[in-house]
Tab-separated table of C-alpha atoms in Angstrom:
chain	number	residue	atom	x	y	z
A	1	MET	CA	24.631	30.702	12.605
A	2	VAL	CA	23.258	33.455	15.184
A	3	THR	CA	24.854	33.524	18.535
A	4	GLN	CA	22.398	34.195	21.602
A	5	THR	CA	24.220	35.035	24.716
A	6	VAL	CA	22.690	34.943	28.259
A	7	ALA	CA	24.010	37.670	30.956
A	8	PHE	CA	23.718	37.389	34.654
A	9	GLN	CA	24.910	40.504	36.734
A	10	ASP	CA	25.290	38.107	40.158
A	11	ASP	CA	23.931	35.197	41.753
A	12	HIS	CA	20.920	36.244	42.923
A	13	GLN	CA	19.715	37.933	40.405
A	14	GLY	CA	20.709	35.192	38.264
A	15	ALA	CA	17.846	33.226	39.993
A	16	GLY	CA	15.413	36.140	38.978
A	17	ASN	CA	16.615	35.971	35.693
A	18	LEU	CA	15.720	32.314	35.192
A	19	ASP	CA	12.405	33.341	35.749
A	20	LEU	CA	12.374	35.194	32.237
A	21	VAL	CA	14.045	32.029	30.630
A	22	ARG	CA	11.477	29.859	31.901
A	23	GLN	CA	9.084	31.782	30.736
A	24	SER	CA	10.167	32.387	27.436
A	25	SER	CA	10.576	28.617	27.140
A	26	HIS	CA	6.781	28.370	27.836
A	27	ALA	CA	6.068	30.810	25.650
A	28	ILE	CA	7.972	28.913	22.996
A	29	ALA	CA	6.961	25.411	23.335
A	30	GLU	CA	2.871	26.914	23.771
A	31	ARG	CA	3.911	28.141	20.157
A	32	LEU	CA	5.278	25.361	18.645
A	33	GLN	CA	2.286	23.258	19.910
A	34	PRO	CA	-0.166	24.381	17.981
A	35	ARG	CA	1.947	24.623	15.307
A	36	ALA	CA	2.400	20.691	15.577
A	37	LYS	CA	-1.264	19.927	15.896
A	38	LEU	CA	-2.007	22.094	12.992
A	39	ARG	CA	0.949	20.202	10.823
A	40	THR	CA	-0.931	16.993	11.692
A	41	CYS	CA	-4.267	18.386	10.026
A	42	THR	CA	-3.053	19.706	6.795
A	43	LEU	CA	-0.423	16.860	5.771
A	44	PRO	CA	-1.037	16.687	1.947
A	45	SER	CA	-0.714	20.422	1.927
A	46	GLU	CA	2.551	21.520	4.187
A	47	HIS	CA	5.577	22.616	1.859
A	48	PRO	CA	8.793	20.775	2.692
A	49	ASP	CA	10.814	24.360	3.406
A	50	ASN	CA	8.434	24.929	5.981
A	51	GLU	CA	9.206	21.573	7.958
A	52	LEU	CA	12.931	22.378	7.421
A	53	ASN	CA	12.951	25.792	8.896
A	54	ASP	CA	10.429	24.047	11.947
A	55	SER	CA	13.635	21.980	12.157
A	56	GLN	CA	16.060	24.445	11.975
A	57	ARG	CA	14.563	26.644	14.839
A	58	ILE	CA	13.966	23.516	17.307
A	59	VAL	CA	17.968	23.050	16.787
A	60	ARG	CA	18.977	26.636	17.622
A	61	ILE	CA	16.254	26.774	20.505
A	62	CYS	CA	17.584	23.511	21.760
A	63	ALA	CA	21.270	25.069	21.470
A	64	ALA	CA	20.550	28.337	23.183
A	65	MET	CA	19.041	26.146	26.026
A	66	ASN	CA	22.164	24.468	26.100
A	67	VAL	CA	24.153	27.498	27.074
A	68	VAL	CA	21.602	28.125	29.759
A	69	LEU	CA	21.856	25.095	31.424
A	70	GLU	CA	25.760	24.924	31.209
A	71	PHE	CA	25.488	28.657	32.862
A	72	ILE	CA	23.705	27.332	35.768
A	73	ARG	CA	26.179	24.021	36.204
A	74	THR	CA	28.795	26.400	36.613
A	75	ALA	CA	26.906	29.213	38.612
A	76	LYS	CA	26.046	26.032	41.180
A	77	LEU	CA	29.734	24.515	41.147
A	78	ARG	CA	30.688	27.908	42.247
A	79	ASP	CA	28.151	28.433	44.701
A	80	SER	CA	29.231	25.059	46.374
A	81	GLU	CA	32.846	26.760	46.773
A	82	LEU	CA	31.727	29.655	48.552
A	83	LEU	CA	31.701	29.871	51.831
A	84	ILE	CA	27.825	31.697	52.297
A	85	SER	CA	25.345	31.069	54.898
A	86	ASP	CA	22.490	28.890	54.522
A	87	GLY	CA	20.067	31.798	55.012
A	88	THR	CA	16.514	31.933	53.624
A	89	GLU	CA	17.098	34.001	50.671
A	90	HIS	CA	20.055	32.023	50.054
A	91	ILE	CA	17.986	28.598	49.868
A	92	GLU	CA	15.235	29.902	47.967
A	93	ALA	CA	17.576	30.805	45.274
A	94	ARG	CA	19.322	27.323	45.157
A	95	ALA	CA	15.532	26.395	44.563
A	96	THR	CA	14.797	28.034	42.136
A	97	LEU	CA	17.869	27.122	40.355
A	98	ARG	CA	17.297	23.804	40.686
A	99	SER	CA	13.472	24.218	39.239
A	100	ALA	CA	14.737	26.135	36.522
A	101	VAL	CA	17.335	23.211	35.716
A	102	GLU	CA	14.434	20.442	36.011
A	103	GLU	CA	12.114	22.684	33.755
A	104	LEU	CA	14.532	23.436	30.879
A	105	GLU	CA	15.745	19.520	30.871
A	106	LEU	CA	11.981	18.618	30.410
A	107	LEU	CA	11.578	21.178	27.538
A	108	ARG	CA	14.650	20.449	25.902
A	109	GLU	CA	13.297	16.378	25.875
A	110	GLN	CA	10.322	17.703	24.440
A	111	LEU	CA	11.796	19.670	21.350
A	112	GLU	CA	14.106	16.867	20.593
A	113	GLN	CA	11.130	14.602	20.821
A	114	LEU	CA	9.281	17.192	18.140
A	115	ASP	CA	12.416	17.477	15.712
A	116	LYS	CA	12.041	13.121	15.633
A	117	GLU	CA	8.210	13.660	15.108
A	118	ASN	CA	8.894	16.280	11.840
A	119	LEU	CA	11.388	13.910	10.474
A	120	VAL	CA	7.965	11.369	10.808
A	121	LEU	CA	5.640	13.965	9.341
A	122	ARG	CA	8.040	14.259	6.523
A	123	ASP	CA	8.592	11.154	5.663
A	124	GLU	CA	4.691	10.752	5.674
A	125	VAL	CA	4.107	14.312	3.507
A	126	ASP	CA	6.634	11.984	1.142
A	127	ARG	CA	4.376	8.921	1.137
A	128	VAL	CA	1.145	10.546	0.832
A	129	SER	CA	2.403	12.308	-2.316
A	130	MET	CA	4.207	9.682	-3.661
A	131	PHE	CA	0.656	7.099	-3.416
A	132	GLU	CA	-1.576	10.002	-3.990
A	133	GLU	CA	-3.569	7.600	-6.643
A	134	ILE	CA	-3.467	4.556	-4.478
A	135	VAL	CA	-6.353	4.561	-1.805
A	136	GLY	CA	-6.103	2.607	1.458
A	137	ALA	CA	-4.254	2.237	4.504
A	138	SER	CA	-4.568	-1.782	5.540
A	139	PRO	CA	-1.711	-3.824	6.417
A	140	ALA	CA	-2.123	-5.711	3.335
A	141	LEU	CA	-1.672	-2.734	1.250
A	142	GLN	CA	0.968	-0.889	2.977
A	143	THR	CA	3.022	-4.192	2.362
A	144	VAL	CA	2.497	-3.585	-1.187
A	145	LEU	CA	3.553	-0.125	-0.643
A	146	SER	CA	6.458	-0.743	0.859
A	147	SER	CA	7.423	-3.333	-2.309
A	148	ILE	CA	7.090	-0.303	-4.601
A	149	VAL	CA	9.371	2.272	-2.404
A	150	LYS	CA	11.912	-0.776	-2.662
A	151	VAL	CA	12.065	-1.791	-6.412
A	152	ALA	CA	10.834	1.624	-7.705
A	153	PRO	CA	14.572	3.640	-7.889
A	154	THR	CA	15.960	0.035	-9.797
A	155	ASP	CA	15.901	-1.348	-13.181
A	156	SER	CA	14.497	-4.733	-12.161
A	157	THR	CA	11.640	-6.630	-13.661
A	158	VAL	CA	8.787	-6.809	-11.902
A	159	LEU	CA	5.843	-9.151	-12.030
A	160	ILE	CA	2.559	-7.942	-10.753
A	161	THR	CA	0.122	-10.976	-9.970
A	162	GLY	CA	-3.681	-10.425	-8.543
A	163	GLU	CA	-7.391	-11.183	-9.332
A	164	THR	CA	-8.534	-8.846	-12.143
A	165	GLY	CA	-9.736	-5.463	-11.035
A	166	THR	CA	-7.244	-4.989	-8.121
A	167	GLY	CA	-5.555	-1.753	-9.648
A	168	LYS	CA	-2.310	-3.704	-10.810
A	169	GLU	CA	-1.919	-0.900	-13.609
A	170	LEU	CA	-1.795	1.201	-10.694
A	171	ILE	CA	0.886	-0.271	-9.345
A	172	ALA	CA	2.618	-0.213	-12.442
A	173	ARG	CA	2.406	3.327	-13.091
A	174	ALA	CA	3.358	4.249	-9.429
A	175	ILE	CA	6.776	2.254	-10.141
A	176	HIS	CA	7.483	4.001	-12.948
A	177	LYS	CA	6.279	7.481	-12.003
A	178	HIS	CA	8.967	6.728	-8.911
A	179	SER	CA	11.696	5.540	-10.935
A	180	GLN	CA	14.890	7.106	-12.557
A	181	ARG	CA	12.549	6.903	-15.859
A	182	SER	CA	9.913	8.837	-14.686
A	183	GLY	CA	10.839	11.405	-17.464
A	184	GLN	CA	10.328	9.292	-20.132
A	185	ALA	CA	7.397	7.154	-21.545
A	186	PHE	CA	5.151	4.722	-19.536
A	187	ILE	CA	3.452	2.113	-22.645
A	188	SER	CA	1.022	-0.342	-21.573
A	189	VAL	CA	-0.177	-3.341	-23.302
A	190	ASN	CA	-2.795	-5.154	-22.332
A	191	CYS	CA	-1.601	-8.722	-24.338
A	192	ALA	CA	-5.039	-10.294	-24.173
A	193	SER	CA	-6.753	-7.721	-25.974
A	194	ILE	CA	-4.916	-8.492	-29.336
A	195	PRO	CA	-5.211	-10.984	-31.404
A	196	SER	CA	-2.233	-13.672	-31.534
A	197	SER	CA	-1.436	-12.935	-35.051
A	198	LEU	CA	-0.892	-9.010	-34.312
A	199	ILE	CA	0.910	-9.431	-31.158
A	200	ALA	CA	4.277	-9.581	-32.611
A	201	SER	CA	3.656	-6.548	-34.927
A	202	GLU	CA	2.382	-4.808	-31.673
A	203	LEU	CA	4.983	-5.643	-29.567
A	204	PHE	CA	8.298	-5.373	-32.064
A	205	GLY	CA	6.466	-3.540	-34.784
A	206	HIS	CA	6.605	-4.342	-38.574
A	207	GLU	CA	8.225	-3.338	-41.981
A	208	LYS	CA	6.483	-2.373	-44.918
A	209	GLY	CA	5.409	-5.463	-46.605
A	210	ALA	CA	5.657	-8.059	-43.890
A	211	PHE	CA	2.110	-9.152	-44.295
A	212	THR	CA	-1.058	-8.126	-46.108
A	213	GLY	CA	-1.752	-4.641	-44.956
A	214	ALA	CA	1.288	-3.691	-43.956
A	215	VAL	CA	2.016	-0.715	-46.347
A	216	GLN	CA	4.700	1.542	-43.910
A	217	ARG	CA	6.689	0.313	-41.323
A	218	ARG	CA	5.668	0.737	-37.897
A	219	GLN	CA	7.194	0.730	-34.747
A	220	GLY	CA	6.409	-1.697	-32.344
A	221	ARG	CA	5.394	-0.558	-28.361
A	222	PHE	CA	8.886	-1.844	-27.426
A	223	GLU	CA	10.447	1.255	-29.458
A	224	LEU	CA	7.970	3.636	-28.133
A	225	ALA	CA	8.875	2.998	-24.629
A	226	HIS	CA	12.803	2.884	-25.580
A	227	SER	CA	14.340	4.713	-22.168
A	228	GLY	CA	10.936	4.429	-20.622
A	229	THR	CA	8.992	1.675	-18.903
A	230	ILE	CA	6.846	-0.938	-21.043
A	231	PHE	CA	3.841	-2.556	-19.142
A	232	LEU	CA	2.552	-5.927	-20.418
A	233	ASP	CA	-1.065	-6.020	-19.008
A	234	GLU	CA	-2.243	-9.931	-18.685
A	235	VAL	CA	0.986	-11.439	-19.887
A	236	GLY	CA	0.098	-14.656	-19.282
A	237	ASP	CA	-2.053	-14.914	-22.449
A	238	LEU	CA	0.715	-14.080	-24.486
A	239	PRO	CA	1.090	-16.688	-27.511
A	240	ALA	CA	3.982	-19.205	-27.732
A	241	GLU	CA	6.264	-17.669	-30.727
A	242	ALA	CA	5.482	-14.154	-28.866
A	243	GLN	CA	6.949	-15.582	-25.678
A	244	ILE	CA	10.174	-16.494	-27.089
A	245	THR	CA	10.848	-13.293	-28.673
A	246	LEU	CA	10.193	-11.495	-25.161
A	247	LEU	CA	12.491	-14.393	-23.637
A	248	ARG	CA	15.059	-12.800	-25.895
A	249	VAL	CA	14.623	-9.198	-25.470
A	250	LEU	CA	14.540	-9.556	-21.763
A	251	GLN	CA	17.935	-11.821	-21.931
A	252	GLU	CA	19.752	-9.740	-24.511
A	253	ARG	CA	17.846	-6.666	-24.880
A	254	GLN	CA	17.699	-6.991	-28.654
A	255	PHE	CA	14.589	-7.852	-31.300
A	256	GLU	CA	13.589	-7.442	-35.017
A	257	ARG	CA	10.650	-6.098	-36.567
A	258	VAL	CA	8.159	-8.326	-38.170
A	259	GLY	CA	9.511	-8.897	-41.583
A	260	GLY	CA	12.821	-7.494	-40.784
A	261	ASN	CA	16.759	-8.577	-40.510
A	262	ARG	CA	18.058	-6.026	-38.672
A	263	MET	CA	18.345	-6.421	-35.095
A	264	LEU	CA	17.264	-3.346	-32.941
A	265	THR	CA	18.504	-2.570	-29.293
A	266	THR	CA	15.985	-1.479	-26.520
A	267	ASP	CA	16.745	-0.062	-23.319
A	268	VAL	CA	13.463	-0.542	-21.407
A	269	ARG	CA	12.266	-1.649	-18.287
A	270	VAL	CA	9.531	-4.731	-18.117
A	271	ILE	CA	6.681	-4.200	-15.570
A	272	ALA	CA	4.506	-7.292	-16.620
A	273	ALA	CA	1.233	-8.401	-15.076
A	274	THR	CA	-1.143	-11.370	-14.956
A	275	ASN	CA	-4.408	-12.537	-12.941
A	276	ARG	CA	-3.670	-16.025	-13.854
A	277	ASP	CA	-1.502	-18.952	-12.055
A	278	LEU	CA	1.409	-18.583	-13.932
A	279	THR	CA	2.861	-21.954	-12.329
A	280	ALA	CA	-0.236	-23.988	-13.201
A	281	ALA	CA	-0.281	-22.167	-16.839
A	282	ILE	CA	3.635	-23.986	-16.801
A	283	ALA	CA	2.313	-27.216	-15.921
A	284	ALA	CA	-0.034	-27.384	-18.598
A	285	GLY	CA	2.525	-26.529	-20.978
A	286	VAL	CA	0.776	-23.118	-22.056
A	287	PHE	CA	3.877	-20.745	-20.407
A	288	ARG	CA	7.283	-21.298	-20.630
A	289	SER	CA	9.211	-21.431	-17.191
A	290	ASP	CA	12.438	-19.847	-18.370
A	291	LEU	CA	9.991	-16.636	-19.408
A	292	PHE	CA	8.586	-16.727	-15.852
A	293	TYR	CA	11.960	-16.645	-14.290
A	294	ARG	CA	12.895	-14.145	-16.088
A	295	LEU	CA	10.050	-11.669	-15.220
A	296	ASN	CA	9.440	-13.499	-12.032
A	297	VAL	CA	12.739	-11.079	-10.413
A	298	PHE	CA	10.460	-8.838	-8.153
A	299	PRO	CA	6.951	-9.992	-7.588
A	300	ILE	CA	4.419	-8.038	-5.824
A	301	GLU	CA	1.024	-9.891	-5.514
A	302	VAL	CA	-1.845	-7.415	-4.880
A	303	PRO	CA	-4.508	-8.501	-1.900
A	304	PRO	CA	-8.311	-8.584	-3.395
A	305	LEU	CA	-10.720	-6.016	-1.841
A	306	ARG	CA	-12.288	-8.675	0.185
A	307	LYS	CA	-8.739	-8.897	2.248
A	308	ARG	CA	-8.620	-5.063	3.019
A	309	LYS	CA	-12.216	-4.431	4.351
A	310	GLU	CA	-10.711	-1.488	6.228
A	311	ASP	CA	-9.807	0.403	2.936
A	312	ILE	CA	-13.627	0.163	1.928
A	313	PRO	CA	-14.859	3.268	3.558
A	314	MET	CA	-11.515	5.242	2.075
A	315	LEU	CA	-12.433	4.132	-1.621
A	316	VAL	CA	-16.198	5.047	-1.119
A	317	GLU	CA	-15.242	8.320	-0.066
A	318	TYR	CA	-12.619	8.328	-2.537
A	319	PHE	CA	-15.009	7.444	-5.694
A	320	VAL	CA	-17.766	9.395	-4.410
A	321	LYS	CA	-16.102	13.030	-4.273
A	322	ARG	CA	-14.249	12.343	-8.064
A	323	TYR	CA	-17.908	11.120	-9.306
A	324	ALA	CA	-19.940	13.939	-7.773
A	325	GLU	CA	-17.564	16.306	-8.520
A	326	LYS	CA	-18.096	15.098	-12.743
A	327	THR	CA	-21.837	15.326	-12.256
A	328	GLY	CA	-21.916	18.608	-10.709
A	329	LYS	CA	-23.974	17.033	-7.672
A	330	GLN	CA	-23.627	18.139	-3.599
A	331	ILE	CA	-23.155	15.060	-1.848
A	332	ARG	CA	-22.264	16.012	2.010
A	333	LYS	CA	-22.552	12.357	3.414
A	334	ILE	CA	-22.610	8.836	2.904
A	335	ASP	CA	-25.359	6.520	4.464
A	336	VAL	CA	-24.170	4.432	7.056
A	337	ASN	CA	-26.040	1.150	5.990
A	338	THR	CA	-24.185	1.905	2.726
A	339	LEU	CA	-20.649	1.577	4.428
A	340	GLU	CA	-21.835	-1.371	6.104
A	341	LEU	CA	-22.933	-3.474	3.310
A	342	CYS	CA	-19.734	-2.469	1.644
A	343	GLN	CA	-17.853	-4.077	4.108
A	344	SER	CA	-19.864	-7.198	4.345
A	345	TYR	CA	-20.127	-7.831	0.423
A	346	PRO	CA	-17.160	-9.896	-1.148
A	347	TRP	CA	-16.569	-7.914	-4.039
A	348	PRO	CA	-15.316	-10.395	-6.534
A	349	GLY	CA	-14.966	-8.021	-9.146
A	350	ASN	CA	-12.640	-5.868	-6.735
A	351	ILE	CA	-12.045	-2.137	-7.008
A	352	ARG	CA	-13.433	-1.954	-10.594
A	353	GLU	CA	-16.466	-3.294	-9.220
A	354	LEU	CA	-16.845	-0.721	-6.501
A	355	GLN	CA	-15.845	1.810	-8.417
A	356	ASN	CA	-18.773	0.872	-10.996
A	357	ILE	CA	-21.320	0.452	-8.612
A	358	VAL	CA	-20.422	4.025	-6.944
A	359	GLU	CA	-20.649	6.139	-10.455
A	360	ARG	CA	-24.050	4.738	-11.251
A	361	SER	CA	-25.364	4.965	-7.644
A	362	VAL	CA	-23.926	8.965	-7.786
A	363	ILE	CA	-25.833	9.402	-11.091
A	364	LEU	CA	-29.032	8.124	-9.407
A	365	THR	CA	-28.467	10.002	-6.216
A	366	SER	CA	-30.892	12.975	-6.097
A	367	GLY	CA	-30.342	14.292	-2.610
A	368	ALA	CA	-27.053	14.936	-0.063
A	369	THR	CA	-27.145	11.473	1.205
A	370	PHE	CA	-25.293	8.732	-0.747
A	371	ARG	CA	-26.462	5.282	-0.767
A	372	ILE	CA	-26.433	1.892	-2.564
A	373	GLU	CA	-28.901	-0.305	-3.664
A	374	LYS	CA	-28.722	-3.760	-2.136
A	375	ALA	CA	-29.999	-5.636	-4.979
A	376	TRP	CA	-26.747	-4.359	-7.202
A	377	LEU	CA	-24.452	-6.262	-5.022
A	378	ALA	CA	-25.986	-9.683	-5.740
A	379	SER	CA	-23.488	-11.787	-7.006
A	380	PRO	CA	-23.517	-13.430	-10.132
A	381	GLU	CA	-21.008	-16.216	-9.743
A	382	PRO	CA	-19.749	-17.510	-6.219
A	383	VAL	CA	-16.596	-16.160	-4.741
A	384	ARG	CA	-13.813	-18.574	-5.765
A	385	GLN	CA	-13.140	-20.441	-2.662
A	386	GLU	CA	-9.368	-20.221	-1.108
A	387	LEU	CA	-7.167	-23.146	-0.570
A	388	LEU	CA	-7.241	-23.681	3.457
A	389	GLY	CA	-4.534	-26.275	3.373
A	390	PRO	CA	-2.508	-28.914	1.505
A	391	LEU	CA	-4.979	-30.554	-1.187
A	392	PRO	CA	-5.338	-33.620	0.225
A	393	ASP	CA	-6.201	-32.249	3.591
A	394	THR	CA	-8.515	-29.836	1.828
A	395	LEU	CA	-10.181	-32.779	-0.301
A	396	GLN	CA	-10.704	-35.139	2.579
A	397	ASN	CA	-12.715	-32.005	4.672
A	398	GLN	CA	-15.010	-31.750	1.567
A	399	GLU	CA	-15.601	-35.601	1.031
A	400	ARG	CA	-15.881	-36.182	5.012
A	401	GLU	CA	-18.704	-32.867	4.803
A	402	ILE	CA	-20.357	-34.611	1.799
A	403	ILE	CA	-20.557	-37.806	3.528
A	404	GLU	CA	-21.859	-36.525	6.937
A	405	THR	CA	-24.566	-34.543	4.964
A	406	ALA	CA	-25.786	-37.430	3.140
A	407	LEU	CA	-25.639	-39.559	6.608
A	408	ALA	CA	-27.815	-36.736	8.110
A	409	GLU	CA	-30.440	-36.748	5.691
A	410	CYS	CA	-30.727	-40.400	5.726
A	411	LYS	CA	-30.932	-40.281	9.495
A	412	GLY	CA	-27.644	-42.907	9.512
A	413	LYS	CA	-28.713	-45.189	7.410
A	414	VAL	CA	-25.999	-46.641	4.589
A	415	ALA	CA	-27.344	-49.729	2.270
A	416	GLY	CA	-30.911	-49.492	0.864
A	417	PRO	CA	-32.721	-47.571	-2.036
A	418	GLU	CA	-33.074	-44.473	1.025
A	419	GLY	CA	-29.317	-44.810	2.026
A	420	ALA	CA	-26.560	-42.596	2.123
A	421	ALA	CA	-24.955	-44.898	-0.686
A	422	ALA	CA	-27.736	-44.611	-3.073
A	423	LYS	CA	-27.851	-40.810	-2.410
A	424	LEU	CA	-24.428	-40.268	-3.281
A	425	GLY	CA	-24.107	-42.846	-6.088
A	426	ILE	CA	-21.598	-44.888	-4.921
A	427	PRO	CA	-21.412	-48.495	-3.756
A	428	ARG	CA	-21.937	-49.701	0.073
A	429	SER	CA	-18.752	-50.976	0.421
A	430	THR	CA	-16.796	-47.772	-0.656
A	431	LEU	CA	-19.015	-45.727	1.157
A	432	ASP	CA	-18.027	-48.107	4.543
A	433	SER	CA	-14.905	-47.599	3.150
A	434	LYS	CA	-15.009	-43.941	3.210
A	435	ILE	CA	-16.531	-43.545	6.693
A	436	LYS	CA	-13.633	-45.865	8.032
A	437	GLN	CA	-10.879	-43.830	6.548
A	438	LEU	CA	-12.277	-40.773	7.300
A	439	LYS	CA	-12.895	-41.929	10.978
A	440	ILE	CA	-17.060	-40.470	10.827
A	441	LYS	CA	-19.310	-42.270	13.304
A	442	LYS	CA	-22.117	-42.486	11.794
A	443	HIS	CA	-24.196	-43.552	15.126
A	444	LYS	CA	-24.600	-40.014	15.848
A	445	PHE	CA	-27.072	-39.521	12.720
A	446	ILE	CA	-29.278	-42.631	13.667
A	447	SER	CA	-32.507	-40.556	15.124
A	448	ASP	CA	-33.979	-42.414	18.206
């Protein structure tokens, strides 16, 4: 470590030299401040070594300033012991010393704060490079990214849930990429796309002659993923037989090939995903509860795009840039009305739908401005309503709304061929009972 020495000839000359120290300190601050701004703008491309050098420089500068401050304090103590008349020159020297001490203290605090900001910037660089394929900064997405950071270094089984098109496989790949198995294979299996008669062979392999067409021995996906990660997408669609075998793999880390009698050991991390409600599937008897508990060690729920609308402009820009480069087009800006349209649309197909719409629009774009046709965003089916409370309360609210609508259309009339009971297709006594039970004030619908 370099040792910096500060020398003063005498007390009065020391005050003059402190001006030089103070000027040098201001110069250091001016050099550091633009550098901090530049680092913020070029965050993704900044090299970690440069950040470490900045921190080392800041530490050394602070150490040198501590030497100067200690000297000043010592000089002031010695000065107080001397019997020197309070002449004008002496008073000015003391004022200069006091001002220099205050400025140096302030500069040291600024340098310490800059060092803390450098640590934050390094952490941000790590996060940007870690999730370069996952676009967005909404609180809902940040919760997911935080879960990835925590679970990735472990070997725990992860269950990713979310609607179709939300990017569950991207989450699974991010977990694998930052795990201790990142240097090994990542094997993805879509359980819903494989016929139920072939799923066991696909996952666990088969021996020659195990079934018609098995002309040679074949390794399954679990063997191919040995020492790595296997991603079971749409795991909720696994048939009952495959669920039993998968449960055994998760419990004992062993399995047999189809048609084989030799037990194989596997060392693989399992990440599963589904867009189904597995608790409902368990209640319906189509999914094993013991398998669910084995898979649900560390659950991650990926939010739908309608719950992270603040990410839509970033996603649009990301996809426009990707497909513009693919098609060789020069798209320089995105129409403001297009962004507003995208943020108001519920995106039932989530990110996959947005990606496809942007790709189609880029292909049809002939100028430098990107636009999306409003007609393309017409939803083919209504967005599934979310449960706003306990089921009994939700049903009562819906029932109240239906009865009040019928009463309004019938102007408060309950009985008769043109009454609300006939319109709803229920007996008058039933409707009267419902009105009383739901505390509906039918008189407010009677027209004057």
